[in-house]
mmCIF file of C-alpha atoms in Angstrom:
data_model
loop_
_atom_site.group_PDB
_atom_site.id
_atom_site.type_symbol
_atom_site.label_atom_id
_atom_site.label_comp_id
_atom_site.label_asym_id
_atom_site.label_seq_id
_atom_site.Cartn_x
_atom_site.Cartn_y
_atom_site.Cartn_z
ATOM 1 C CA MET V 1 -86.009 -3.245 -1.543
ATOM 2 C CA ILE V 2 -82.708 -1.500 -1.017
ATOM 3 C CA ARG V 3 -81.237 1.222 -3.152
ATOM 4 C CA ILE V 4 -77.536 1.684 -3.679
ATOM 5 C CA ALA V 5 -75.557 4.085 -5.853
ATOM 6 C CA ARG V 6 -73.732 2.498 -8.751
ATOM 7 C CA GLN V 7 -70.373 3.673 -7.438
ATOM 8 C CA LEU V 8 -70.972 2.017 -4.046
ATOM 9 C CA HIS V 9 -72.024 -1.137 -5.873
ATOM 10 C CA ARG V 10 -68.717 -1.024 -7.765
ATOM 11 C CA ASN V 11 -66.868 -0.493 -4.503
ATOM 12 C CA LEU V 12 -68.509 -3.580 -3.028
ATOM 13 C CA ARG V 13 -67.354 -5.677 -5.940
ATOM 14 C CA ALA V 14 -63.853 -4.236 -5.804
ATOM 15 C CA GLU V 15 -63.582 -5.046 -2.114
ATOM 16 C CA GLY V 16 -64.506 -8.645 -2.769
ATOM 17 C CA GLU V 17 -61.810 -8.850 -5.421
ATOM 18 C CA THR V 18 -59.176 -7.204 -3.220
ATOM 19 C CA ALA V 19 -59.854 -9.541 -0.314
ATOM 20 C CA TYR V 20 -59.846 -12.682 -2.491
ATOM 21 C CA PRO V 21 -59.224 -15.516 -1.620
ATOM 22 C CA ASP V 22 -60.426 -14.301 1.776
ATOM 23 C CA GLU V 23 -63.858 -12.910 2.524
ATOM 24 C CA CYS V 24 -64.308 -9.164 2.791
ATOM 25 C CA CYS V 25 -66.908 -7.642 5.085
ATOM 26 C CA GLY V 26 -68.341 -4.274 5.963
ATOM 27 C CA ILE V 27 -71.219 -2.219 7.285
ATOM 28 C CA MET V 28 -73.764 -0.329 5.188
ATOM 29 C CA LEU V 29 -75.243 2.884 6.582
ATOM 30 C CA GLY V 30 -78.146 4.736 5.078
ATOM 31 C CA THR V 31 -81.687 5.983 5.365
ATOM 32 C CA VAL V 32 -85.140 4.447 5.586
ATOM 33 C CA ASP V 33 -88.087 6.235 3.994
ATOM 34 C CA ALA V 34 -91.723 6.203 5.099
ATOM 35 C CA GLU V 35 -92.458 3.177 2.895
ATOM 36 C CA GLY V 36 -89.618 1.240 4.472
ATOM 37 C CA THR V 37 -87.313 1.427 1.450
ATOM 38 C CA ARG V 38 -83.716 1.505 2.574
ATOM 39 C CA SER V 39 -81.072 3.494 0.738
ATOM 40 C CA VAL V 40 -77.406 2.744 1.287
ATOM 41 C CA THR V 41 -75.414 5.967 1.447
ATOM 42 C CA GLU V 42 -72.133 4.812 3.013
ATOM 43 C CA LEU V 43 -70.029 1.677 3.012
ATOM 44 C CA HIS V 44 -67.688 1.107 5.916
ATOM 45 C CA PRO V 45 -65.208 -1.667 5.165
ATOM 46 C CA MET V 46 -64.348 -3.661 8.280
ATOM 47 C CA LEU V 47 -61.455 -5.829 9.231
ATOM 48 C CA ASN V 48 -62.454 -9.480 9.021
ATOM 49 C CA ALA V 49 -61.962 -10.409 12.675
ATOM 50 C CA ARG V 50 -61.694 -14.144 12.043
ATOM 51 C CA GLU V 51 -58.335 -15.886 12.381
ATOM 52 C CA SER V 52 -56.276 -15.614 9.190
ATOM 53 C CA GLY V 53 -56.659 -19.320 8.413
ATOM 54 C CA GLU V 54 -60.441 -19.074 8.564
ATOM 55 C CA ARG V 55 -61.032 -15.950 6.515
ATOM 56 C CA TYR V 56 -61.375 -17.848 3.251
ATOM 57 C CA HIS V 57 -64.833 -19.029 4.331
ATOM 58 C CA ARG V 58 -65.781 -17.020 7.415
ATOM 59 C CA PHE V 59 -66.037 -13.417 8.509
ATOM 60 C CA ARG V 60 -66.832 -11.658 11.734
ATOM 61 C CA ILE V 61 -67.423 -7.998 12.578
ATOM 62 C CA GLU V 62 -66.817 -7.353 16.254
ATOM 63 C CA ALA V 63 -69.530 -5.874 18.448
ATOM 64 C CA ASP V 64 -67.262 -2.918 19.317
ATOM 65 C CA ASP V 65 -67.199 -1.991 15.626
ATOM 66 C CA ILE V 66 -70.961 -2.366 15.320
ATOM 67 C CA LEU V 67 -71.461 -0.125 18.361
ATOM 68 C CA ARG V 68 -69.184 2.541 16.852
ATOM 69 C CA ALA V 69 -71.052 2.327 13.547
ATOM 70 C CA GLU V 70 -74.402 2.546 15.323
ATOM 71 C CA ARG V 71 -73.292 5.721 17.101
ATOM 72 C CA LEU V 72 -71.821 7.199 13.931
ATOM 73 C CA ALA V 73 -75.064 6.492 12.102
ATOM 74 C CA THR V 74 -77.227 7.970 14.834
ATOM 75 C CA GLY V 75 -75.045 11.085 14.973
ATOM 76 C CA ASN V 76 -75.505 11.599 11.234
ATOM 77 C CA GLY V 77 -79.208 10.832 11.073
ATOM 78 C CA LEU V 78 -78.562 7.436 9.503
ATOM 79 C CA GLU V 79 -79.122 3.803 10.455
ATOM 80 C CA ILE V 80 -77.208 0.600 9.977
ATOM 81 C CA ILE V 81 -78.988 -0.747 6.905
ATOM 82 C CA GLY V 82 -77.109 -4.017 6.793
ATOM 83 C CA PHE V 83 -73.846 -5.763 6.092
ATOM 84 C CA TYR V 84 -71.941 -7.092 3.133
ATOM 85 C CA HIS V 85 -69.434 -9.838 2.647
ATOM 86 C CA SER V 86 -67.990 -11.909 -0.166
ATOM 87 C CA HIS V 87 -68.168 -15.610 -0.988
ATOM 88 C CA PRO V 88 -64.904 -16.554 -2.685
ATOM 89 C CA ASP V 89 -65.501 -19.219 -5.328
ATOM 90 C CA ASN V 90 -69.043 -19.755 -4.101
ATOM 91 C CA PRO V 91 -72.403 -18.360 -5.152
ATOM 92 C CA ALA V 92 -73.922 -15.200 -3.680
ATOM 93 C CA VAL V 93 -76.303 -17.302 -1.629
ATOM 94 C CA PRO V 94 -76.421 -17.272 2.179
ATOM 95 C CA SER V 95 -75.135 -20.326 3.984
ATOM 96 C CA ASP V 96 -76.708 -21.921 7.051
ATOM 97 C CA TYR V 97 -73.882 -20.298 8.978
ATOM 98 C CA ASP V 98 -74.997 -16.902 7.670
ATOM 99 C CA ARG V 99 -78.566 -17.627 8.770
ATOM 100 C CA GLU V 100 -77.617 -18.738 12.266
ATOM 101 C CA HIS V 101 -75.810 -15.445 12.848
ATOM 102 C CA ALA V 102 -78.313 -13.098 11.241
ATOM 103 C CA LEU V 103 -81.022 -10.738 12.404
ATOM 104 C CA PRO V 104 -84.177 -9.772 10.526
ATOM 105 C CA TRP V 105 -84.620 -6.438 8.746
ATOM 106 C CA TYR V 106 -80.911 -6.000 8.003
ATOM 107 C CA ALA V 107 -79.920 -6.267 4.350
ATOM 108 C CA TYR V 108 -77.236 -8.904 3.824
ATOM 109 C CA VAL V 109 -75.394 -8.299 0.578
ATOM 110 C CA ILE V 110 -73.191 -11.079 -0.738
ATOM 111 C CA VAL V 111 -70.669 -10.697 -3.542
ATOM 112 C CA ALA V 112 -69.683 -13.889 -5.340
ATOM 113 C CA VAL V 113 -66.021 -13.782 -6.343
ATOM 114 C CA GLU V 114 -64.782 -16.410 -8.775
ATOM 115 C CA GLN V 115 -61.053 -16.781 -9.232
ATOM 116 C CA GLY V 116 -60.573 -13.223 -8.052
ATOM 117 C CA ARG V 117 -63.254 -11.654 -10.251
ATOM 118 C CA ALA V 118 -66.477 -10.317 -8.718
ATOM 119 C CA ARG V 119 -69.552 -11.861 -10.320
ATOM 120 C CA ARG V 120 -73.069 -11.746 -8.941
ATOM 121 C CA VAL V 121 -74.118 -9.431 -6.131
ATOM 122 C CA ARG V 122 -77.267 -10.455 -4.278
ATOM 123 C CA CYS V 123 -79.172 -9.021 -1.343
ATOM 124 C CA TRP V 124 -80.976 -11.103 1.272
ATOM 125 C CA GLN V 125 -83.073 -10.600 4.360
ATOM 126 C CA LEU V 126 -83.705 -13.059 7.176
ATOM 127 C CA ALA V 127 -87.328 -14.200 7.504
ATOM 128 C CA GLU V 128 -88.859 -13.113 10.788
ATOM 129 C CA ASP V 129 -89.262 -16.751 11.886
ATOM 130 C CA ARG V 130 -85.495 -17.199 11.266
ATOM 131 C CA SER V 131 -86.194 -20.217 9.041
ATOM 132 C CA ARG V 132 -84.621 -18.904 5.843
ATOM 133 C CA PHE V 133 -83.290 -15.961 3.914
ATOM 134 C CA LEU V 134 -85.539 -14.157 1.471
ATOM 135 C CA ARG V 135 -84.148 -12.558 -1.658
ATOM 136 C CA GLU V 136 -84.428 -8.804 -1.616
ATOM 137 C CA ARG V 137 -84.482 -6.592 -4.673
ATOM 138 C CA MET V 138 -81.447 -4.371 -5.030
ATOM 139 C CA HIS V 139 -81.924 -1.270 -7.119
ATOM 140 C CA THR V 140 -78.731 0.311 -8.398
ATOM 141 C CA LEU V 141 -78.921 4.058 -8.903
ATOM 142 C CA ALA V 142 -76.898 5.961 -11.466
ATOM 143 C CA MET E 1 -85.571 2.081 38.739
ATOM 144 C CA PRO E 2 -85.848 3.566 35.244
ATOM 145 C CA VAL E 3 -83.203 2.484 32.733
ATOM 146 C CA THR E 4 -82.987 2.716 28.961
ATOM 147 C CA LEU E 5 -82.376 -0.030 26.429
ATOM 148 C CA LEU E 6 -80.816 0.984 23.103
ATOM 149 C CA ILE E 7 -82.288 -1.115 20.300
ATOM 150 C CA PRO E 8 -80.296 -1.927 17.130
ATOM 151 C CA SER E 9 -81.974 -0.931 13.862
ATOM 152 C CA ALA E 10 -82.668 -4.582 12.985
ATOM 153 C CA LEU E 11 -84.899 -5.048 16.008
ATOM 154 C CA ARG E 12 -86.762 -1.748 15.906
ATOM 155 C CA SER E 13 -89.490 -3.319 13.799
ATOM 156 C CA PHE E 14 -90.435 -5.111 17.036
ATOM 157 C CA THR E 15 -90.408 -1.921 19.137
ATOM 158 C CA ASP E 16 -92.615 0.257 16.926
ATOM 159 C CA ARG E 17 -89.388 1.615 15.324
ATOM 160 C CA GLN E 18 -88.307 3.047 18.662
ATOM 161 C CA ALA E 19 -84.507 3.239 19.033
ATOM 162 C CA THR E 20 -84.782 3.396 22.821
ATOM 163 C CA VAL E 21 -87.090 1.647 25.252
ATOM 164 C CA ARG E 22 -87.389 2.743 28.874
ATOM 165 C CA VAL E 23 -88.073 0.034 31.440
ATOM 166 C CA GLU E 24 -88.032 -0.426 35.203
ATOM 167 C CA ALA E 25 -85.257 -2.825 36.226
ATOM 168 C CA ASN E 26 -82.608 -3.494 38.852
ATOM 169 C CA THR E 27 -80.467 -5.767 36.682
ATOM 170 C CA VAL E 28 -79.745 -6.229 33.000
ATOM 171 C CA GLY E 29 -81.726 -9.467 33.087
ATOM 172 C CA GLU E 30 -84.748 -7.664 34.489
ATOM 173 C CA ALA E 31 -84.432 -5.015 31.809
ATOM 174 C CA LEU E 32 -84.383 -7.657 29.066
ATOM 175 C CA ALA E 33 -87.350 -9.421 30.657
ATOM 176 C CA ALA E 34 -89.290 -6.159 30.704
ATOM 177 C CA LEU E 35 -88.391 -5.618 27.048
ATOM 178 C CA THR E 36 -89.552 -9.074 25.956
ATOM 179 C CA ASP E 37 -92.707 -8.814 28.077
ATOM 180 C CA THR E 38 -93.631 -5.617 26.260
ATOM 181 C CA TYR E 39 -92.463 -6.772 22.836
ATOM 182 C CA PRO E 40 -92.668 -10.594 22.840
ATOM 183 C CA ASP E 41 -91.812 -10.988 19.139
ATOM 184 C CA ILE E 42 -88.307 -9.683 19.782
ATOM 185 C CA ARG E 43 -87.551 -12.634 22.035
ATOM 186 C CA ARG E 44 -86.718 -15.240 19.389
ATOM 187 C CA HIS E 45 -83.974 -13.015 18.031
ATOM 188 C CA LEU E 46 -82.360 -12.447 21.415
ATOM 189 C CA TYR E 47 -82.671 -15.940 22.859
ATOM 190 C CA ASP E 48 -82.203 -19.408 21.386
ATOM 191 C CA ASP E 49 -84.530 -22.380 21.921
ATOM 192 C CA GLY E 50 -82.673 -23.210 25.134
ATOM 193 C CA ASN E 51 -83.500 -19.768 26.548
ATOM 194 C CA ALA E 52 -79.855 -18.682 26.353
ATOM 195 C CA LEU E 53 -78.874 -15.318 24.949
ATOM 196 C CA ARG E 54 -77.822 -15.894 21.343
ATOM 197 C CA PRO E 55 -74.041 -15.907 20.923
ATOM 198 C CA PHE E 56 -74.063 -12.858 18.657
ATOM 199 C CA VAL E 57 -76.105 -10.686 21.041
ATOM 200 C CA ASN E 58 -73.855 -8.440 23.133
ATOM 201 C CA LEU E 59 -74.798 -6.152 26.018
ATOM 202 C CA TYR E 60 -73.023 -2.852 26.578
ATOM 203 C CA LEU E 61 -73.279 -0.834 29.746
ATOM 204 C CA GLY E 62 -71.692 2.427 28.708
ATOM 205 C CA GLU E 63 -68.522 1.488 26.833
ATOM 206 C CA THR E 64 -68.173 -1.958 28.394
ATOM 207 C CA ASN E 65 -69.370 -5.191 26.866
ATOM 208 C CA ILE E 66 -70.728 -6.938 29.958
ATOM 209 C CA LYS E 67 -71.940 -10.074 28.235
ATOM 210 C CA ASN E 68 -69.075 -12.207 29.508
ATOM 211 C CA THR E 69 -68.498 -10.449 32.816
ATOM 212 C CA GLY E 70 -71.599 -9.769 34.861
ATOM 213 C CA GLY E 71 -73.934 -10.594 32.006
ATOM 214 C CA THR E 72 -77.620 -10.432 32.797
ATOM 215 C CA ALA E 73 -76.866 -10.363 36.551
ATOM 216 C CA THR E 74 -75.170 -6.976 36.183
ATOM 217 C CA PRO E 75 -76.849 -4.498 38.540
ATOM 218 C CA LEU E 76 -78.193 -1.271 37.110
ATOM 219 C CA LYS E 77 -78.610 2.150 38.621
ATOM 220 C CA ASP E 78 -81.061 4.896 37.888
ATOM 221 C CA GLY E 79 -80.597 6.281 34.380
ATOM 222 C CA ASP E 80 -78.248 3.574 33.077
ATOM 223 C CA GLU E 81 -78.270 2.816 29.369
ATOM 224 C CA VAL E 82 -77.828 -0.737 28.093
ATOM 225 C CA ALA E 83 -77.139 -1.157 24.382
ATOM 226 C CA LEU E 84 -78.046 -4.387 22.610
ATOM 227 C CA VAL E 85 -75.331 -4.817 20.002
ATOM 228 C CA PRO E 86 -75.027 -7.716 17.567
ATOM 229 C CA SER E 87 -71.699 -9.022 16.415
ATOM 230 C CA ILE E 88 -72.041 -10.009 12.789
ATOM 231 C CA ALA E 89 -70.640 -13.256 11.461
ATOM 232 C CA GLY E 90 -71.121 -15.482 8.484
ATOM 233 C CA GLY E 91 -69.415 -16.880 5.480
ATOM 234 C CA ARG E 92 -69.834 -19.332 2.707
ATOM 235 C CA GLY E 93 -69.786 -22.373 4.977
ATOM 236 C CA ILE E 94 -67.436 -25.279 4.996
ATOM 237 C CA CYS E 95 -67.815 -26.463 1.427
ATOM 238 C CA GLY E 96 -64.674 -26.470 -0.655
ATOM 239 C CA PRO E 97 -61.033 -26.604 0.314
ATOM 240 C CA ALA E 98 -59.076 -23.776 1.835
ATOM 241 C CA PRO E 99 -57.059 -21.766 -0.681
ATOM 242 C CA ASP E 100 -53.815 -22.915 0.921
ATOM 243 C CA SER E 101 -54.746 -26.553 0.508
ATOM 244 C CA ARG E 102 -55.510 -25.889 -3.149
ATOM 245 C CA ARG E 103 -52.090 -24.387 -3.612
ATOM 246 C CA VAL E 104 -50.298 -27.447 -2.287
ATOM 247 C CA MET E 105 -52.460 -29.965 -4.093
ATOM 248 C CA PRO E 106 -50.431 -31.925 -6.630
ATOM 249 C CA ALA E 107 -51.217 -31.408 -10.253
ATOM 250 C CA PRO E 108 -53.711 -33.953 -11.577
ATOM 251 C CA PRO E 109 -52.297 -36.952 -13.378
ATOM 252 C CA ALA E 110 -52.024 -36.557 -17.128
ATOM 253 C CA ALA E 111 -54.873 -39.021 -17.665
ATOM 254 C CA GLU E 112 -57.225 -36.659 -15.808
ATOM 255 C CA GLY E 113 -55.972 -33.530 -17.498
ATOM 256 C CA THR E 114 -57.519 -31.729 -20.372
ATOM 257 C CA GLY E 115 -55.523 -33.731 -22.827
ATOM 258 C CA GLY E 116 -55.044 -32.497 -26.315
#
């Protein structure tokens, strides 16, 4: 399960709407407790590094940005909890392309944006055998 | 010689939640081999079925991404740190037209419209 503050959840949705019809993307930093529950405490919006003509259905966050985020997190006692992106005019369900480029443990949050309006927000985690994504419960905190 | 591998949070479940792993190695390839020998379950996430490093796995020696320069043949010296850093990619796939193509699509013929 991951926990996220309601305001950050709103921010996620707003980013998806702002980026529409392109995909937004970003990095989630946070903490992990002794039971393994992850809490998102910071969202770091990232530039979608894909070519402009591809951003409507693809996103990429460059390794340089991940390295910077990893160092920022470590310096603040946090970890990279996962990543978020939007699916314009498509459901908040991971694609095969998402799966091929994923790692286990990370939380992958997808915001479905229909005609510019954010709809469902879902969280997923890659199975350790890489065969599929598993739905992960997302608890929104007041 | 002793070198240190920096493990991304996603893969720490395979290294007993350790963010760093010290190994003996003379090259980056040897360091990765030592890592996967010690923690074999990490291997499938670093390498594909053809034994090639997965495209999204990057290797940093200091500030330099060496994946496409020296790669795994890069020599290491005592005390070097090699960071394993994923690049993250994804997206909804290839279903559906691009927004631009939707914009230039002609309006549907009246017979296929909503009528009324």
